[in-house]
């Protein structure tokens, strides 16, 4: 069994002819790790996440989730793989407005035609702190609560990897801390892997490892750093970019 | 997935409802057409006249081109006679015990309120008629009459027939009376004279052993397809030639209606399905991201469509039966289907309608399903997904191509004139509508650009916002403008094509009528004595007898041999009191094997004066005639003018339909014969063309149906488009806009879109109608009643307003702070 949860090898992604969102990214994300991805806007973070999660197909290079190589899979196979191995939390529009909290959380089961484990469902909902709100609709919840529903949905299938694209982007510090704590807890208690894109050094400090992306290239990484260190690295990144010295991939 | 589809249906109820209503309507219409078609195919008319004969052999009341097997034939307006010698052949068929020939012809009997058929007393037993009083006719001057005609034995009765108005003595009364047609019996010889087709008969009644069906089959086998063999409930069809025409009309009309309905329904419902998927782009993307396969998404949308389709069947089918029965009643009331014809209600057409309805739903859902399955999971992320697809250059280019094609077709038809021009009208309107719909986003932008100055000054807040919106959300507004343009152009073309033709017809008939009086009969026609007597009256300077009938042109159209029915007028020459507007040749020579053609017919035949044309007379007799004149007033009088005797000899009644008289006095003319009506110039008007009236009615009906679909689509698009702007409205109000201002903005947008539809629609309609008018009348100016035009404009604007403002009103009732959170 592979030690990594996700592995990208020389992945590039080009939109049209001239937009190179990723230019050869090679990285291994170990099992049970919490990885944050940072970088300036437009640096390819979301694209990286989509490629790593099998939501999008790279222009070249290979992606493995566990031992499975994604490039030869068709849409249906990819979907089935995602169902089993991946959970998603997006920055916004995470929930189907017309479904209740429980219905939203159970959506992956319904799509997979699997029976939900009710004990686990109750626990997940309890853990995200939505015990009393299960019959409410998204419009009746706050932004942070909606985000927590999305996390519950990402966790309920016990996926190997949880992918999150700026999950705290729209949240205040307090709520963001709750959400991040929850993700951290997932890694610690169940050994699931979390990959999170963020702009916020504080959010990134919850991770074991922070990857820095600039113009589609992995340029730097730090392990178990605090927010200050991360912020410093980000600033350096900005300078380096300005000076035009970005180029060496660090991985 | 289906449960999911319906679990997420909240908020989409309207678009589900409009798909449902559109499908319900489609199913009802298809079912009603099925009922009509079934009524036509299995047309049965209980036998009256031939009630006693188990099998009836009569002529084939339609012609088909020998080269094309599958094509539906043209039905013949006059009864087709068959050779009397067939009797021997029929008698040899095993099981046949007796063959009774029948000659039947319409006769005029004063005071009779229904069809009266002249027959030979020998064929009385086909009904069977038996004497209730008196005796059989023995001499040429004696008759037996149906008991319901209310005559007495010994009474003198005047009967109008082919050879004149004659007095007969009633020698007997026969029963039972018949409801649809009463018989007058002559001696065999006298009947043959009045039938005037030596060696021919109308039909044979065949008696034999066993039940009718088996006998009919054997007779059919022995005689081949030169005759039609009727048995059972079909025998009634042999009694009345119009029954055959009505039957064919039912089949053809319902078949073409089904085609139109399925086409329009698929278009409209595809639109509503497509819109409901577009509304859910992100939701579907999210489903894909959390584990829905493309197949599941396809299944969700597809099954939803199917369930709506099935749900629509439940009320749709009974509604269809009701509608079909009503339509059938209308056809009967309008004389296109003979009375006594029954509407057939059976499960078969309903099953077919259910199948076609579901197929329609499926076809309509195809596009939406494909589109939904292509949505990528990554589209759930990111914000700017709403107007993400840029307007393609391909769309603009194809729009321009259609525009150029439409303009070229319009210009070409002006050059071509005649039939071709008139026929190209429908192609032109289709090309231009397609162009307008493709180009609508740019049209919307252009309209906004042109109007923004004025609107911005009149209404600095709402107007400014509206024009800004219109420029940026051109695609959304275009999806609203498209159906409105379609509705306007379609309605205007249909109505004004009709008014143009109608107006030209009336004008030609009026201008061509130079007579002081027109004589008409309430019965089958005016016997020759009337014209004769009129000539003898003092002051009368000219008398012209005419017969209105129909011929079938045997032409070549676009390289294909085609049979085309044309209205025909038989007239005596020299023609006094009628001016057909001869442009070349002369009507003086319209005798023997000659013909005169309208400009339109001449172009169909591609013939000139001196040329020869082939056509089939009303009773199917093929003739080759020499063209002696070409005239203008084809719409007013018919496209083919025949020598009077030729038309008369091949018509059922053999009497004049109208007699045009110049000079003389009304009272003395009225006294010429009983049952005669005299119209003076003012009353004459257009020769009421029943067929034209009916086809106008059918056109209006089809237009109505299509408009209902379009309205469903417009309302759905507008309501969905407005409903999708909840956040936008909320934002506007949060930044300080009042309800009134937002409403004002919506109103300006509606005005802009409605105005655009009116202008674009008018621009589409104009060249179409000009081509039609030029082709049919030679003048490019169509007849457009301004009141009708105003009504269409008001309806289009009203629809744009109502369908935009109502949902906006509702949205504005909510609290913006809540709405913006969605
Ligand atoms: N569908 C697309 N078509 C064309 N270009 C795209 C598309 N999606 C992303 N891009 C481009 O690819 C590059 C990387 O985009 P990506 O969304 O990965 O950036 P990001 O790092 O997530 O930015 P942000 O922090 O603003 O979310 C950008 O230059 C973006 O414009
Ligand atoms: Mg991003």
PDB file of N, CA and C in Angstrom, chain A residues 50 55-56 75-76 79-80 82-83 88 90 93-99 107-108 110-111 113 137 139 141 153 165, chain B residues 1 3-4 7-10 282-283 286-294 296 303 376-378 380-381 383 821-822:
ATOM      1  N   UNK A  50      -8.013  20.883  -8.053  1.00  0.00           N
ATOM      2  CA  UNK A  50      -8.929  20.162  -8.948  1.00  0.00           C
ATOM      3  C   UNK A  50      -8.236  18.983  -9.611  1.00  0.00           C
ATOM      4  N   UNK A  55     -11.101  16.212 -10.126  1.00  0.00           N
ATOM      5  CA  UNK A  55     -12.252  16.990 -10.597  1.00  0.00           C
ATOM      6  C   UNK A  55     -11.991  17.488 -12.008  1.00  0.00           C
ATOM      7  N   UNK A  56     -10.707  17.617 -12.315  1.00  0.00           N
ATOM      8  CA  UNK A  56     -10.307  18.149 -13.606  1.00  0.00           C
ATOM      9  C   UNK A  56      -9.159  17.273 -14.099  1.00  0.00           C
ATOM     10  N   UNK A  75     -14.972   9.845 -17.106  1.00  0.00           N
ATOM     11  CA  UNK A  75     -15.715  10.664 -16.153  1.00  0.00           C
ATOM     12  C   UNK A  75     -16.412   9.821 -15.092  1.00  0.00           C
ATOM     13  N   UNK A  76     -17.027   8.736 -15.532  1.00  0.00           N
ATOM     14  CA  UNK A  76     -17.794   7.922 -14.597  1.00  0.00           C
ATOM     15  C   UNK A  76     -16.870   7.263 -13.582  1.00  0.00           C
ATOM     16  N   UNK A  79     -15.688   9.782 -11.176  1.00  0.00           N
ATOM     17  CA  UNK A  79     -16.732  10.124 -10.212  1.00  0.00           C
ATOM     18  C   UNK A  79     -16.827   9.058  -9.125  1.00  0.00           C
ATOM     19  N   UNK A  80     -16.779   7.812  -9.561  1.00  0.00           N
ATOM     20  CA  UNK A  80     -16.903   6.736  -8.581  1.00  0.00           C
ATOM     21  C   UNK A  80     -15.716   6.727  -7.625  1.00  0.00           C
ATOM     22  N   UNK A  82     -13.979   9.395  -6.788  1.00  0.00           N
ATOM     23  CA  UNK A  82     -14.162  10.536  -5.893  1.00  0.00           C
ATOM     24  C   UNK A  82     -15.144  10.215  -4.782  1.00  0.00           C
ATOM     25  N   UNK A  83     -16.216   9.539  -5.161  1.00  0.00           N
ATOM     26  CA  UNK A  83     -17.221   9.160  -4.193  1.00  0.00           C
ATOM     27  C   UNK A  83     -16.589   8.412  -3.028  1.00  0.00           C
ATOM     28  N   UNK A  88     -15.149  17.013  -0.503  1.00  0.00           N
ATOM     29  CA  UNK A  88     -14.861  18.374  -0.946  1.00  0.00           C
ATOM     30  C   UNK A  88     -15.526  19.421  -0.092  1.00  0.00           C
ATOM     31  N   UNK A  90     -15.900  23.597  -0.616  1.00  0.00           N
ATOM     32  CA  UNK A  90     -15.555  24.749  -1.438  1.00  0.00           C
ATOM     33  C   UNK A  90     -15.755  26.019  -0.651  1.00  0.00           C
ATOM     34  N   UNK A  93     -21.060  28.326  -2.233  1.00  0.00           N
ATOM     35  CA  UNK A  93     -22.010  27.463  -2.924  1.00  0.00           C
ATOM     36  C   UNK A  93     -21.670  25.986  -2.751  1.00  0.00           C
ATOM     37  N   UNK A  94     -21.724  25.561  -1.523  1.00  0.00           N
ATOM     38  CA  UNK A  94     -21.412  24.190  -1.192  1.00  0.00           C
ATOM     39  C   UNK A  94     -22.637  23.312  -1.123  1.00  0.00           C
ATOM     40  N   UNK A  95     -23.791  23.931  -0.919  1.00  0.00           N
ATOM     41  CA  UNK A  95     -24.978  23.149  -0.570  1.00  0.00           C
ATOM     42  C   UNK A  95     -26.094  23.364  -1.580  1.00  0.00           C
ATOM     43  N   UNK A  96     -26.920  22.359  -1.716  1.00  0.00           N
ATOM     44  CA  UNK A  96     -28.091  22.497  -2.573  1.00  0.00           C
ATOM     45  C   UNK A  96     -29.154  23.233  -1.753  1.00  0.00           C
ATOM     46  N   UNK A  97     -29.573  24.414  -2.224  1.00  0.00           N
ATOM     47  CA  UNK A  97     -30.438  25.257  -1.394  1.00  0.00           C
ATOM     48  C   UNK A  97     -31.747  24.589  -0.989  1.00  0.00           C
ATOM     49  N   UNK A  98     -32.258  23.716  -1.839  1.00  0.00           N
ATOM     50  CA  UNK A  98     -33.588  23.188  -1.540  1.00  0.00           C
ATOM     51  C   UNK A  98     -33.551  21.957  -0.635  1.00  0.00           C
ATOM     52  N   UNK A  99     -32.349  21.485  -0.305  1.00  0.00           N
ATOM     53  CA  UNK A  99     -32.265  20.319   0.575  1.00  0.00           C
ATOM     54  C   UNK A  99     -31.932  20.754   2.002  1.00  0.00           C
ATOM     55  N   UNK A 107     -26.140  13.444   0.752  1.00  0.00           N
ATOM     56  CA  UNK A 107     -26.138  13.443  -0.710  1.00  0.00           C
ATOM     57  C   UNK A 107     -25.166  12.423  -1.313  1.00  0.00           C
ATOM     58  N   UNK A 108     -23.915  12.324  -0.845  1.00  0.00           N
ATOM     59  CA  UNK A 108     -22.995  11.350  -1.452  1.00  0.00           C
ATOM     60  C   UNK A 108     -23.520   9.911  -1.342  1.00  0.00           C
ATOM     61  N   UNK A 110     -26.649   9.020  -1.219  1.00  0.00           N
ATOM     62  CA  UNK A 110     -27.758   8.865  -2.149  1.00  0.00           C
ATOM     63  C   UNK A 110     -27.235   8.670  -3.568  1.00  0.00           C
ATOM     64  N   UNK A 111     -26.208   9.450  -3.915  1.00  0.00           N
ATOM     65  CA  UNK A 111     -25.661   9.336  -5.267  1.00  0.00           C
ATOM     66  C   UNK A 111     -24.995   7.988  -5.472  1.00  0.00           C
ATOM     67  N   UNK A 113     -25.936   5.359  -4.000  1.00  0.00           N
ATOM     68  CA  UNK A 113     -26.940   4.353  -3.656  1.00  0.00           C
ATOM     69  C   UNK A 113     -26.447   3.465  -2.521  1.00  0.00           C
ATOM     70  N   UNK A 137     -32.767  24.525   6.251  1.00  0.00           N
ATOM     71  CA  UNK A 137     -32.227  24.660   4.908  1.00  0.00           C
ATOM     72  C   UNK A 137     -31.046  25.630   4.938  1.00  0.00           C
ATOM     73  N   UNK A 139     -30.362  28.340   3.581  1.00  0.00           N
ATOM     74  CA  UNK A 139     -30.624  29.773   3.691  1.00  0.00           C
ATOM     75  C   UNK A 139     -30.935  30.168   5.139  1.00  0.00           C
ATOM     76  N   UNK A 141     -29.120  29.156   7.630  1.00  0.00           N
ATOM     77  CA  UNK A 141     -27.888  29.006   8.403  1.00  0.00           C
ATOM     78  C   UNK A 141     -26.945  30.165   8.129  1.00  0.00           C
ATOM     79  N   UNK A 153     -20.480  16.868   5.191  1.00  0.00           N
ATOM     80  CA  UNK A 153     -20.726  16.081   3.986  1.00  0.00           C
ATOM     81  C   UNK A 153     -19.428  15.474   3.460  1.00  0.00           C
ATOM     82  N   UNK A 165     -11.131  24.101  -0.789  1.00  0.00           N
ATOM     83  CA  UNK A 165     -10.658  25.278  -1.515  1.00  0.00           C
ATOM     84  C   UNK A 165     -11.122  26.526  -0.773  1.00  0.00           C
TER      85      UNK A 165
ATOM     86  N   UNK B   1     -32.157   8.950  -8.228  1.00  0.00           N
ATOM     87  CA  UNK B   1     -31.919  10.272  -8.790  1.00  0.00           C
ATOM     88  C   UNK B   1     -33.228  11.011  -9.021  1.00  0.00           C
ATOM     89  N   UNK B   3     -35.826  10.872  -7.143  1.00  0.00           N
ATOM     90  CA  UNK B   3     -36.250  11.464  -5.878  1.00  0.00           C
ATOM     91  C   UNK B   3     -35.477  12.737  -5.634  1.00  0.00           C
ATOM     92  N   UNK B   4     -34.208  12.686  -6.011  1.00  0.00           N
ATOM     93  CA  UNK B   4     -33.370  13.865  -5.846  1.00  0.00           C
ATOM     94  C   UNK B   4     -33.895  15.003  -6.720  1.00  0.00           C
ATOM     95  N   UNK B   7     -36.805  16.267  -5.086  1.00  0.00           N
ATOM     96  CA  UNK B   7     -36.470  16.913  -3.819  1.00  0.00           C
ATOM     97  C   UNK B   7     -35.934  18.316  -4.086  1.00  0.00           C
ATOM     98  N   UNK B   8     -35.254  18.481  -5.216  1.00  0.00           N
ATOM     99  CA  UNK B   8     -34.686  19.791  -5.514  1.00  0.00           C
ATOM    100  C   UNK B   8     -35.627  20.627  -6.373  1.00  0.00           C
ATOM    101  N   UNK B   9     -36.877  20.185  -6.458  1.00  0.00           N
ATOM    102  CA  UNK B   9     -37.779  20.883  -7.376  1.00  0.00           C
ATOM    103  C   UNK B   9     -38.316  22.186  -6.787  1.00  0.00           C
ATOM    104  N   UNK B  10     -38.181  22.350  -5.476  1.00  0.00           N
ATOM    105  CA  UNK B  10     -38.617  23.621  -4.892  1.00  0.00           C
ATOM    106  C   UNK B  10     -37.866  24.743  -5.579  1.00  0.00           C
ATOM    107  N   UNK B 282     -25.023  25.252 -11.414  1.00  0.00           N
ATOM    108  CA  UNK B 282     -24.123  25.081 -10.294  1.00  0.00           C
ATOM    109  C   UNK B 282     -24.528  23.919  -9.429  1.00  0.00           C
ATOM    110  N   UNK B 283     -25.825  23.765  -9.289  1.00  0.00           N
ATOM    111  CA  UNK B 283     -26.310  22.673  -8.473  1.00  0.00           C
ATOM    112  C   UNK B 283     -25.854  21.348  -9.073  1.00  0.00           C
ATOM    113  N   UNK B 286     -22.217  20.855  -8.564  1.00  0.00           N
ATOM    114  CA  UNK B 286     -21.961  20.434  -7.185  1.00  0.00           C
ATOM    115  C   UNK B 286     -22.265  18.946  -7.023  1.00  0.00           C
ATOM    116  N   UNK B 287     -23.374  18.525  -7.581  1.00  0.00           N
ATOM    117  CA  UNK B 287     -23.719  17.103  -7.519  1.00  0.00           C
ATOM    118  C   UNK B 287     -22.605  16.278  -8.146  1.00  0.00           C
ATOM    119  N   UNK B 288     -22.100  16.757  -9.271  1.00  0.00           N
ATOM    120  CA  UNK B 288     -21.016  16.029  -9.927  1.00  0.00           C
ATOM    121  C   UNK B 288     -19.807  15.962  -9.011  1.00  0.00           C
ATOM    122  N   UNK B 289     -19.497  17.069  -8.337  1.00  0.00           N
ATOM    123  CA  UNK B 289     -18.319  17.097  -7.479  1.00  0.00           C
ATOM    124  C   UNK B 289     -18.464  16.138  -6.298  1.00  0.00           C
ATOM    125  N   UNK B 290     -19.667  16.032  -5.752  1.00  0.00           N
ATOM    126  CA  UNK B 290     -19.817  15.164  -4.596  1.00  0.00           C
ATOM    127  C   UNK B 290     -20.209  13.743  -4.978  1.00  0.00           C
ATOM    128  N   UNK B 291     -20.142  13.402  -6.245  1.00  0.00           N
ATOM    129  CA  UNK B 291     -20.256  11.986  -6.567  1.00  0.00           C
ATOM    130  C   UNK B 291     -21.329  11.559  -7.545  1.00  0.00           C
ATOM    131  N   UNK B 292     -21.953  12.504  -8.260  1.00  0.00           N
ATOM    132  CA  UNK B 292     -22.915  12.082  -9.269  1.00  0.00           C
ATOM    133  C   UNK B 292     -22.172  11.848 -10.588  1.00  0.00           C
ATOM    134  N   UNK B 293     -22.378  10.679 -11.184  1.00  0.00           N
ATOM    135  CA  UNK B 293     -21.744  10.408 -12.472  1.00  0.00           C
ATOM    136  C   UNK B 293     -22.537  11.132 -13.552  1.00  0.00           C
ATOM    137  N   UNK B 294     -21.912  11.361 -14.730  1.00  0.00           N
ATOM    138  CA  UNK B 294     -22.666  11.998 -15.829  1.00  0.00           C
ATOM    139  C   UNK B 294     -23.945  11.230 -16.119  1.00  0.00           C
ATOM    140  N   UNK B 296     -25.773   9.580 -14.025  1.00  0.00           N
ATOM    141  CA  UNK B 296     -26.805   9.885 -13.035  1.00  0.00           C
ATOM    142  C   UNK B 296     -27.443  11.235 -13.323  1.00  0.00           C
ATOM    143  N   UNK B 303     -35.291  11.441 -16.605  1.00  0.00           N
ATOM    144  CA  UNK B 303     -36.450  10.831 -15.950  1.00  0.00           C
ATOM    145  C   UNK B 303     -37.424  11.874 -15.476  1.00  0.00           C
ATOM    146  N   UNK B 376     -19.150  20.438 -15.919  1.00  0.00           N
ATOM    147  CA  UNK B 376     -18.002  19.893 -15.200  1.00  0.00           C
ATOM    148  C   UNK B 376     -18.137  20.170 -13.717  1.00  0.00           C
ATOM    149  N   UNK B 377     -17.633  19.255 -12.896  1.00  0.00           N
ATOM    150  CA  UNK B 377     -17.740  19.479 -11.447  1.00  0.00           C
ATOM    151  C   UNK B 377     -17.042  20.753 -11.012  1.00  0.00           C
ATOM    152  N   UNK B 378     -15.998  21.162 -11.726  1.00  0.00           N
ATOM    153  CA  UNK B 378     -15.266  22.361 -11.305  1.00  0.00           C
ATOM    154  C   UNK B 378     -16.099  23.621 -11.457  1.00  0.00           C
ATOM    155  N   UNK B 380     -18.768  24.189 -10.142  1.00  0.00           N
ATOM    156  CA  UNK B 380     -19.445  24.525  -8.893  1.00  0.00           C
ATOM    157  C   UNK B 380     -18.655  25.560  -8.128  1.00  0.00           C
ATOM    158  N   UNK B 381     -17.353  25.596  -8.399  1.00  0.00           N
ATOM    159  CA  UNK B 381     -16.517  26.547  -7.691  1.00  0.00           C
ATOM    160  C   UNK B 381     -16.519  27.846  -8.466  1.00  0.00           C
ATOM    161  N   UNK B 383     -17.101  32.036  -8.916  1.00  0.00           N
ATOM    162  CA  UNK B 383     -18.328  32.807  -8.873  1.00  0.00           C
ATOM    163  C   UNK B 383     -18.886  33.062 -10.269  1.00  0.00           C
ATOM    164  N   UNK B 821     -28.880  36.594   0.732  1.00  0.00           N
ATOM    165  CA  UNK B 821     -28.173  35.422   1.224  1.00  0.00           C
ATOM    166  C   UNK B 821     -28.532  34.178   0.434  1.00  0.00           C
ATOM    167  N   UNK B 822     -29.626  34.255  -0.295  1.00  0.00           N
ATOM    168  CA  UNK B 822     -30.027  33.141  -1.159  1.00  0.00           C
ATOM    169  C   UNK B 822     -30.221  31.891  -0.367  1.00  0.00           C
TER     170      UNK B 822
END
